[in-house]
Every structure is written in C-alpha cells, then in structure tokens.
Amino acid sequence: MVGLDNPERLRAIHDFENISGVLRAEPMNIISVEFKSNSGVHRGAIRGVLPENQLQPIYDDAKHQRINVPKYGIVLSTRLAEKLNIGIGGSILLNVLEGRRANVSVEVVDTFEAFIGMPAFMDLNTLNRLVKQSPRFQFANLLVDSNQQHSIFDTLKNTPRVGAVMLRQSAMDSFNNTIIEHLMVFISMFIGLAFILAFGVTYNSTRIALSERARELATLRVLGFSKGEISYVLLGEVMFLVLLGIPLGFLVGWLLVLSMATAFDTEMFRVPLVIETSTYGYATMLVILSAVVSAAIVRRRVDKLDLIKVLKTRE
C-alpha cells in the first residue's frame, strides 16, 4: 500500500501501473468521519474502493467469502453495526471530519464480520461525491513482482508524491510471529502444568487408595490372586474416573476458552472461538499418558507389597 502526501485524481493511478514490476494498481481513499445513528456514535473512517477492487477486498471472516462493493450505500462491519445499533436497510449520518466537512445520510446495504478494527466500505466514486470531492484517491494498493520488489521500492522512494510505503506481508509476518511467540510460551506453560496436575492428582489418588486398601490387597494375594489382578482392582477404579473426567474436562476447558475469547473482544481486536478436533485428541493423550505414568509407579509399589507386614498391621 502506497500513501500519497495529497489526494490525486484517479487518472494518476496509471503512473503506478507503469512502474516496472507492478502487476496491478488499485486506488483507495480513506476518509475520517463520525458515524451517527439514533442510538450510537463512533469516530472512525470509511475506505472507498472501486467495484472491481481485488487487492483490498471486503472479506467476511466468519463466512470466509468476499462481499461486492455496492454502487450506492455503505457496508459496515458487524461490530460497528452493533455499536451503532443499526441493521441492514437503516440509515446513518456521516459527519466528515476533513475537507469541506460535509454531513450526509447513507443507507447500510450489508454487514460483514471483521476480527480487526471496525472498518466500513463504500464505492470510491460514491464516497468522493458524498464528501463533495472530485474523483480522487490518496492510497494505492499495488500487486508487485517479488523479484523486482527492491527496484520498485527505490522508484517509490524517489517519487516526490509518495509519503509512505507499507508492505502488507511484512506487517502480517511481524504480527503472526509476535502472536505465535507469545502464544507458544503460554501454551508450553499450560501443557506442563496440565501434565503435572494430572500426574499429581492421579498419583495421590492411587497412593491414598493403596494405603487404605493395602490389607485387602494383601489378603487377595494370599487367597491366590496374581499381582496383575490386584493391580487391576486398585488401578481400574482410578482409570475409570480419569476416563469419566475427560468429557467433563472438555466442557470446563471450552467454558474457559470462551471466557478468554470474551475478554479479548474489544473494538480493536476480536479472537474467534475455534477449537480444533485434534486439540481434544492431544488433551486426551496428555491426560491418559500422565495417568499411565503415575499408575506404573504405583504398580511397582503393589508388586513389592510386603504381605506379612501388611497383614500384621492393625486396622
């Protein structure tokens, strides 16, 4: 995305198209406005794009599909529509905060889900006409050949009208790396704590059960039961409780994630609640593994049970 120092007429987009290595150039304008409805006010911006726009699409993150730019009217993000308490077909007042500061009323023709910010889109020509400006743009979205990226940057750097150059992929990579780096730290901590907790609960439960039932288990050994059979009596109950608790853990975990997603729900960012099926599988494997490890340790104690000492112990 290339930002210009001052708005230029639409024909100036051809100057960017003629730069060697630029495969496509699309004009865009961003106008600061104050949205007003009968029950809400929001200060933000409208992005004006052309109907054939491809590089700055109106993308619904929930439905995973593009929305066409309407010839007339405005398209709002669902969060902005909720803040203004307005739906499709309603009218909102736009107080333009730049230029001639026009006040116009437009119809909401569609809404879309966006997880970052609260964007609004209009047709570029319609937007310019509403704010009483000649057809112009102040931003250009460029699709470039990566092999000629450095030469394109040099050209733009030497262009007097260009005020800023933003590389979307670099911004996305930086955002993703930062988020993933922090998430992996927390995820690793949570996995370690979950393993320790599951191991500790299972081990303590089986050790307490062994202490309470040592006399009964020793009696069974004297009566002819094998070590494996008395281990099954002791550990079978614990494993049954572990398997019974896993579905309940799924429910509690889902509620926990829901509360975290709700806490991150702000005007700037929203985190959708998406739990992959594989996550439940990994969680089940982690709990079962920790339970098996603790059971194996207790099983060794059962195998080394001193029958004479246990049977002589008074209850």
PDB file of C-alpha atoms in Angstrom, residues 42-233:
ATOM      1  CA  HIS A  42     -18.462   6.238  16.531  1.00  0.00           C
ATOM      2  CA  ARG A  43     -15.484   8.129  15.179  1.00  0.00           C
ATOM      3  CA  GLY A  44     -13.656   6.163  12.520  1.00  0.00           C
ATOM      4  CA  ALA A  45     -13.007   6.065   8.791  1.00  0.00           C
ATOM      5  CA  ILE A  46     -14.552   4.894   5.524  1.00  0.00           C
ATOM      6  CA  ARG A  47     -12.495   3.105   2.905  1.00  0.00           C
ATOM      7  CA  GLY A  48     -13.501   3.952  -0.641  1.00  0.00           C
ATOM      8  CA  VAL A  49     -12.632   1.316  -3.251  1.00  0.00           C
ATOM      9  CA  LEU A  50     -13.725   0.572  -6.785  1.00  0.00           C
ATOM     10  CA  PRO A  51     -16.222  -2.232  -7.570  1.00  0.00           C
ATOM     11  CA  GLU A  52     -13.547  -4.192  -9.481  1.00  0.00           C
ATOM     12  CA  ASN A  53     -11.243  -3.938  -6.460  1.00  0.00           C
ATOM     13  CA  GLN A  54      -9.291  -7.151  -5.727  1.00  0.00           C
ATOM     14  CA  LEU A  55      -6.338  -6.117  -3.550  1.00  0.00           C
ATOM     15  CA  GLN A  56      -8.410  -4.561  -0.733  1.00  0.00           C
ATOM     16  CA  PRO A  57     -11.478  -6.812  -0.708  1.00  0.00           C
ATOM     17  CA  ILE A  58     -14.410  -6.672   1.681  1.00  0.00           C
ATOM     18  CA  TYR A  59     -13.871 -10.074   3.272  1.00  0.00           C
ATOM     19  CA  ASP A  60     -16.257 -11.683   5.736  1.00  0.00           C
ATOM     20  CA  ASP A  61     -14.040 -13.522   8.248  1.00  0.00           C
ATOM     21  CA  ALA A  62     -16.959 -15.567   9.591  1.00  0.00           C
ATOM     22  CA  LYS A  63     -18.418 -16.719   6.263  1.00  0.00           C
ATOM     23  CA  HIS A  64     -14.992 -16.829   4.530  1.00  0.00           C
ATOM     24  CA  GLN A  65     -16.252 -15.053   1.437  1.00  0.00           C
ATOM     25  CA  ARG A  66     -15.916 -11.725  -0.342  1.00  0.00           C
ATOM     26  CA  ILE A  67     -18.642  -9.111  -0.476  1.00  0.00           C
ATOM     27  CA  ASN A  68     -19.110  -6.960  -3.556  1.00  0.00           C
ATOM     28  CA  VAL A  69     -18.715  -3.211  -3.185  1.00  0.00           C
ATOM     29  CA  PRO A  70     -22.198  -1.682  -3.539  1.00  0.00           C
ATOM     30  CA  LYS A  71     -22.737   1.083  -6.073  1.00  0.00           C
ATOM     31  CA  TYR A  72     -24.667   3.084  -3.501  1.00  0.00           C
ATOM     32  CA  GLY A  73     -24.802   2.850   0.265  1.00  0.00           C
ATOM     33  CA  ILE A  74     -22.278   1.655   2.815  1.00  0.00           C
ATOM     34  CA  VAL A  75     -21.066  -1.713   4.118  1.00  0.00           C
ATOM     35  CA  LEU A  76     -20.317  -1.898   7.856  1.00  0.00           C
ATOM     36  CA  SER A  77     -18.504  -4.452   9.981  1.00  0.00           C
ATOM     37  CA  THR A  78     -20.879  -6.284  12.300  1.00  0.00           C
ATOM     38  CA  ARG A  79     -19.184  -4.839  15.400  1.00  0.00           C
ATOM     39  CA  LEU A  80     -19.624  -1.288  14.117  1.00  0.00           C
ATOM     40  CA  ALA A  81     -23.255  -2.006  13.235  1.00  0.00           C
ATOM     41  CA  GLU A  82     -23.811  -3.368  16.756  1.00  0.00           C
ATOM     42  CA  LYS A  83     -22.216  -0.295  18.322  1.00  0.00           C
ATOM     43  CA  LEU A  84     -24.442   1.974  16.251  1.00  0.00           C
ATOM     44  CA  ASN A  85     -27.400  -0.337  16.910  1.00  0.00           C
ATOM     45  CA  ILE A  86     -28.334  -0.383  13.247  1.00  0.00           C
ATOM     46  CA  GLY A  87     -29.069  -3.131  10.749  1.00  0.00           C
ATOM     47  CA  ILE A  88     -29.255  -3.625   7.004  1.00  0.00           C
ATOM     48  CA  GLY A  89     -31.640  -1.109   5.456  1.00  0.00           C
ATOM     49  CA  GLY A  90     -31.131   1.509   8.158  1.00  0.00           C
ATOM     50  CA  SER A  91     -29.662   4.957   7.584  1.00  0.00           C
ATOM     51  CA  ILE A  92     -26.724   6.549   9.364  1.00  0.00           C
ATOM     52  CA  LEU A  93     -25.436  10.097   9.376  1.00  0.00           C
ATOM     53  CA  LEU A  94     -21.845  10.702   8.312  1.00  0.00           C
ATOM     54  CA  ASN A  95     -20.119  13.798   9.643  1.00  0.00           C
ATOM     55  CA  VAL A  96     -16.993  14.163   7.523  1.00  0.00           C
ATOM     56  CA  LEU A  97     -14.029  15.311   9.624  1.00  0.00           C
ATOM     57  CA  GLU A  98     -11.846  16.610   6.772  1.00  0.00           C
ATOM     58  CA  GLY A  99     -12.091  18.713   3.646  1.00  0.00           C
ATOM     59  CA  ARG A 100     -15.439  20.515   3.362  1.00  0.00           C
ATOM     60  CA  ARG A 101     -16.793  18.599   6.378  1.00  0.00           C
ATOM     61  CA  ALA A 102     -20.000  17.567   4.704  1.00  0.00           C
ATOM     62  CA  ASN A 103     -22.883  15.920   6.549  1.00  0.00           C
ATOM     63  CA  VAL A 104     -24.606  13.177   4.573  1.00  0.00           C
ATOM     64  CA  SER A 105     -27.002  10.315   5.268  1.00  0.00           C
ATOM     65  CA  VAL A 106     -26.358   6.879   3.719  1.00  0.00           C
ATOM     66  CA  GLU A 107     -28.092   3.520   3.789  1.00  0.00           C
ATOM     67  CA  VAL A 108     -26.495   0.401   5.251  1.00  0.00           C
ATOM     68  CA  VAL A 109     -26.723  -2.193   2.472  1.00  0.00           C
ATOM     69  CA  ASP A 110     -24.734  -5.032   4.045  1.00  0.00           C
ATOM     70  CA  THR A 111     -22.602  -6.093   7.026  1.00  0.00           C
ATOM     71  CA  PHE A 112     -19.584  -8.356   7.346  1.00  0.00           C
ATOM     72  CA  GLU A 113     -17.530  -9.881  10.156  1.00  0.00           C
ATOM     73  CA  ALA A 114     -14.057  -8.430  10.760  1.00  0.00           C
ATOM     74  CA  PHE A 115     -11.772  -9.516  13.598  1.00  0.00           C
ATOM     75  CA  ILE A 116      -9.514  -6.444  13.476  1.00  0.00           C
ATOM     76  CA  GLY A 117     -10.926  -2.951  13.869  1.00  0.00           C
ATOM     77  CA  MET A 118     -14.363  -1.757  12.802  1.00  0.00           C
ATOM     78  CA  PRO A 119     -13.995  -0.987   9.078  1.00  0.00           C
ATOM     79  CA  ALA A 120     -16.584   0.475   6.716  1.00  0.00           C
ATOM     80  CA  PHE A 121     -16.505   0.405   2.897  1.00  0.00           C
ATOM     81  CA  MET A 122     -18.106   2.412   0.112  1.00  0.00           C
ATOM     82  CA  ASP A 123     -17.720   2.759  -3.630  1.00  0.00           C
ATOM     83  CA  LEU A 124     -14.856   5.179  -4.258  1.00  0.00           C
ATOM     84  CA  ASN A 125     -16.768   7.382  -6.707  1.00  0.00           C
ATOM     85  CA  THR A 126     -19.834   7.458  -4.462  1.00  0.00           C
ATOM     86  CA  LEU A 127     -17.689   8.367  -1.452  1.00  0.00           C
ATOM     87  CA  ASN A 128     -15.983  11.215  -3.313  1.00  0.00           C
ATOM     88  CA  ARG A 129     -19.328  12.515  -4.466  1.00  0.00           C
ATOM     89  CA  LEU A 130     -20.847  12.391  -0.983  1.00  0.00           C
ATOM     90  CA  VAL A 131     -17.963  14.327   0.574  1.00  0.00           C
ATOM     91  CA  LYS A 132     -18.126  16.833  -2.317  1.00  0.00           C
ATOM     92  CA  GLN A 133     -14.750  16.000  -3.814  1.00  0.00           C
ATOM     93  CA  SER A 134     -13.710  15.374  -7.377  1.00  0.00           C
ATOM     94  CA  PRO A 135     -12.809  11.717  -8.173  1.00  0.00           C
ATOM     95  CA  ARG A 136      -9.515  11.200  -6.385  1.00  0.00           C
ATOM     96  CA  PHE A 137      -7.533   8.832  -4.187  1.00  0.00           C
ATOM     97  CA  GLN A 138      -4.808   9.085  -1.556  1.00  0.00           C
ATOM     98  CA  PHE A 139      -3.753   5.427  -1.296  1.00  0.00           C
ATOM     99  CA  ALA A 140      -2.784   2.885  -3.932  1.00  0.00           C
ATOM    100  CA  ASN A 141      -2.742  -0.863  -3.429  1.00  0.00           C
ATOM    101  CA  LEU A 142      -0.071  -2.471  -5.598  1.00  0.00           C
ATOM    102  CA  LEU A 143       0.395  -6.091  -6.599  1.00  0.00           C
ATOM    103  CA  VAL A 144       4.103  -6.395  -7.326  1.00  0.00           C
ATOM    104  CA  ASP A 145       6.553  -8.911  -8.706  1.00  0.00           C
ATOM    105  CA  SER A 146       8.592 -10.098  -5.713  1.00  0.00           C
ATOM    106  CA  ASN A 147      11.691 -10.401  -7.929  1.00  0.00           C
ATOM    107  CA  GLN A 148      11.570  -6.657  -8.639  1.00  0.00           C
ATOM    108  CA  GLN A 149      10.479  -5.570  -5.180  1.00  0.00           C
ATOM    109  CA  HIS A 150      13.695  -3.714  -4.327  1.00  0.00           C
ATOM    110  CA  SER A 151      13.710  -1.749  -7.571  1.00  0.00           C
ATOM    111  CA  ILE A 152      10.051  -0.822  -7.032  1.00  0.00           C
ATOM    112  CA  PHE A 153      10.915   0.448  -3.548  1.00  0.00           C
ATOM    113  CA  ASP A 154      13.717   2.562  -4.991  1.00  0.00           C
ATOM    114  CA  THR A 155      11.340   4.030  -7.570  1.00  0.00           C
ATOM    115  CA  LEU A 156       8.708   4.837  -4.962  1.00  0.00           C
ATOM    116  CA  LYS A 157      11.345   6.317  -2.663  1.00  0.00           C
ATOM    117  CA  ASN A 158      12.363   8.748  -5.380  1.00  0.00           C
ATOM    118  CA  THR A 159       8.755   9.701  -6.184  1.00  0.00           C
ATOM    119  CA  PRO A 160       8.007  13.108  -4.581  1.00  0.00           C
ATOM    120  CA  ARG A 161       4.261  12.485  -4.146  1.00  0.00           C
ATOM    121  CA  VAL A 162       4.751   9.246  -2.165  1.00  0.00           C
ATOM    122  CA  GLY A 163       4.628   9.755   1.591  1.00  0.00           C
ATOM    123  CA  ALA A 164       4.614   6.186   2.879  1.00  0.00           C
ATOM    124  CA  VAL A 165       5.032   2.610   1.675  1.00  0.00           C
ATOM    125  CA  MET A 166       3.565  -0.270   3.678  1.00  0.00           C
ATOM    126  CA  LEU A 167       4.290  -3.905   2.844  1.00  0.00           C
ATOM    127  CA  ARG A 168       1.310  -5.980   3.921  1.00  0.00           C
ATOM    128  CA  GLN A 169       3.172  -9.284   4.040  1.00  0.00           C
ATOM    129  CA  SER A 170       5.828  -7.855   6.368  1.00  0.00           C
ATOM    130  CA  ALA A 171       3.150  -6.490   8.677  1.00  0.00           C
ATOM    131  CA  MET A 172       1.345  -9.846   8.668  1.00  0.00           C
ATOM    132  CA  ASP A 173       4.557 -11.788   9.301  1.00  0.00           C
ATOM    133  CA  SER A 174       5.531  -9.489  12.158  1.00  0.00           C
ATOM    134  CA  PHE A 175       2.050  -9.764  13.688  1.00  0.00           C
ATOM    135  CA  ASN A 176       1.924 -13.539  13.342  1.00  0.00           C
ATOM    136  CA  ASN A 177       5.449 -14.055  14.689  1.00  0.00           C
ATOM    137  CA  THR A 178       4.753 -11.871  17.715  1.00  0.00           C
ATOM    138  CA  ILE A 179       1.442 -13.561  18.472  1.00  0.00           C
ATOM    139  CA  ILE A 180       2.788 -17.085  17.893  1.00  0.00           C
ATOM    140  CA  GLU A 181       5.889 -16.403  20.023  1.00  0.00           C
ATOM    141  CA  HIS A 182       3.811 -15.271  22.984  1.00  0.00           C
ATOM    142  CA  LEU A 183       1.176 -17.956  22.499  1.00  0.00           C
ATOM    143  CA  MET A 184       3.743 -20.752  22.391  1.00  0.00           C
ATOM    144  CA  VAL A 185       5.208 -19.595  25.713  1.00  0.00           C
ATOM    145  CA  PHE A 186       1.813 -19.699  27.395  1.00  0.00           C
ATOM    146  CA  ILE A 187       0.798 -22.935  25.659  1.00  0.00           C
ATOM    147  CA  SER A 188       4.007 -24.640  26.779  1.00  0.00           C
ATOM    148  CA  MET A 189       3.419 -23.489  30.350  1.00  0.00           C
ATOM    149  CA  PHE A 190      -0.187 -24.674  30.275  1.00  0.00           C
ATOM    150  CA  ILE A 191       0.798 -28.086  28.844  1.00  0.00           C
ATOM    151  CA  GLY A 192       3.474 -28.552  31.514  1.00  0.00           C
ATOM    152  CA  LEU A 193       1.146 -27.516  34.320  1.00  0.00           C
ATOM    153  CA  ALA A 194      -1.626 -29.734  32.940  1.00  0.00           C
ATOM    154  CA  PHE A 195       0.691 -32.757  32.848  1.00  0.00           C
ATOM    155  CA  ILE A 196       1.960 -32.116  36.377  1.00  0.00           C
ATOM    156  CA  LEU A 197      -1.560 -31.569  37.675  1.00  0.00           C
ATOM    157  CA  ALA A 198      -2.951 -34.692  36.024  1.00  0.00           C
ATOM    158  CA  PHE A 199       0.014 -36.743  37.210  1.00  0.00           C
ATOM    159  CA  GLY A 200      -0.183 -35.384  40.758  1.00  0.00           C
ATOM    160  CA  VAL A 201      -3.920 -35.933  41.139  1.00  0.00           C
ATOM    161  CA  THR A 202      -3.771 -39.461  39.724  1.00  0.00           C
ATOM    162  CA  TYR A 203      -0.695 -40.429  41.740  1.00  0.00           C
ATOM    163  CA  ASN A 204      -2.051 -39.080  45.017  1.00  0.00           C
ATOM    164  CA  SER A 205      -5.397 -40.786  44.449  1.00  0.00           C
ATOM    165  CA  THR A 206      -3.791 -44.164  43.771  1.00  0.00           C
ATOM    166  CA  ARG A 207      -1.326 -43.818  46.665  1.00  0.00           C
ATOM    167  CA  ILE A 208      -4.147 -42.997  49.087  1.00  0.00           C
ATOM    168  CA  ALA A 209      -6.181 -45.911  47.739  1.00  0.00           C
ATOM    169  CA  LEU A 210      -3.180 -48.216  48.159  1.00  0.00           C
ATOM    170  CA  SER A 211      -2.651 -47.065  51.750  1.00  0.00           C
ATOM    171  CA  GLU A 212      -6.315 -47.593  52.613  1.00  0.00           C
ATOM    172  CA  ARG A 213      -6.659 -50.953  50.879  1.00  0.00           C
ATOM    173  CA  ALA A 214      -3.233 -52.463  51.441  1.00  0.00           C
ATOM    174  CA  ARG A 215      -4.668 -55.056  53.857  1.00  0.00           C
ATOM    175  CA  GLU A 216      -7.430 -56.101  51.421  1.00  0.00           C
ATOM    176  CA  LEU A 217      -4.960 -56.333  48.549  1.00  0.00           C
ATOM    177  CA  ALA A 218      -2.582 -58.426  50.622  1.00  0.00           C
ATOM    178  CA  THR A 219      -5.466 -60.729  51.595  1.00  0.00           C
ATOM    179  CA  LEU A 220      -6.315 -61.192  47.917  1.00  0.00           C
ATOM    180  CA  ARG A 221      -2.693 -62.096  47.206  1.00  0.00           C
ATOM    181  CA  VAL A 222      -2.771 -64.719  49.973  1.00  0.00           C
ATOM    182  CA  LEU A 223      -6.001 -66.124  48.528  1.00  0.00           C
ATOM    183  CA  GLY A 224      -4.258 -66.688  45.209  1.00  0.00           C
ATOM    184  CA  PHE A 225      -4.824 -63.553  43.160  1.00  0.00           C
ATOM    185  CA  SER A 226      -1.912 -62.553  40.953  1.00  0.00           C
ATOM    186  CA  LYS A 227      -0.113 -59.206  41.076  1.00  0.00           C
ATOM    187  CA  GLY A 228      -1.774 -58.158  37.858  1.00  0.00           C
ATOM    188  CA  GLU A 229      -5.248 -58.945  39.165  1.00  0.00           C
ATOM    189  CA  ILE A 230      -4.866 -56.951  42.387  1.00  0.00           C
ATOM    190  CA  SER A 231      -3.315 -54.092  40.388  1.00  0.00           C
ATOM    191  CA  TYR A 232      -6.382 -54.161  38.174  1.00  0.00           C
ATOM    192  CA  VAL A 233      -8.613 -53.921  41.256  1.00  0.00           C
TER     193      VAL A 233
END
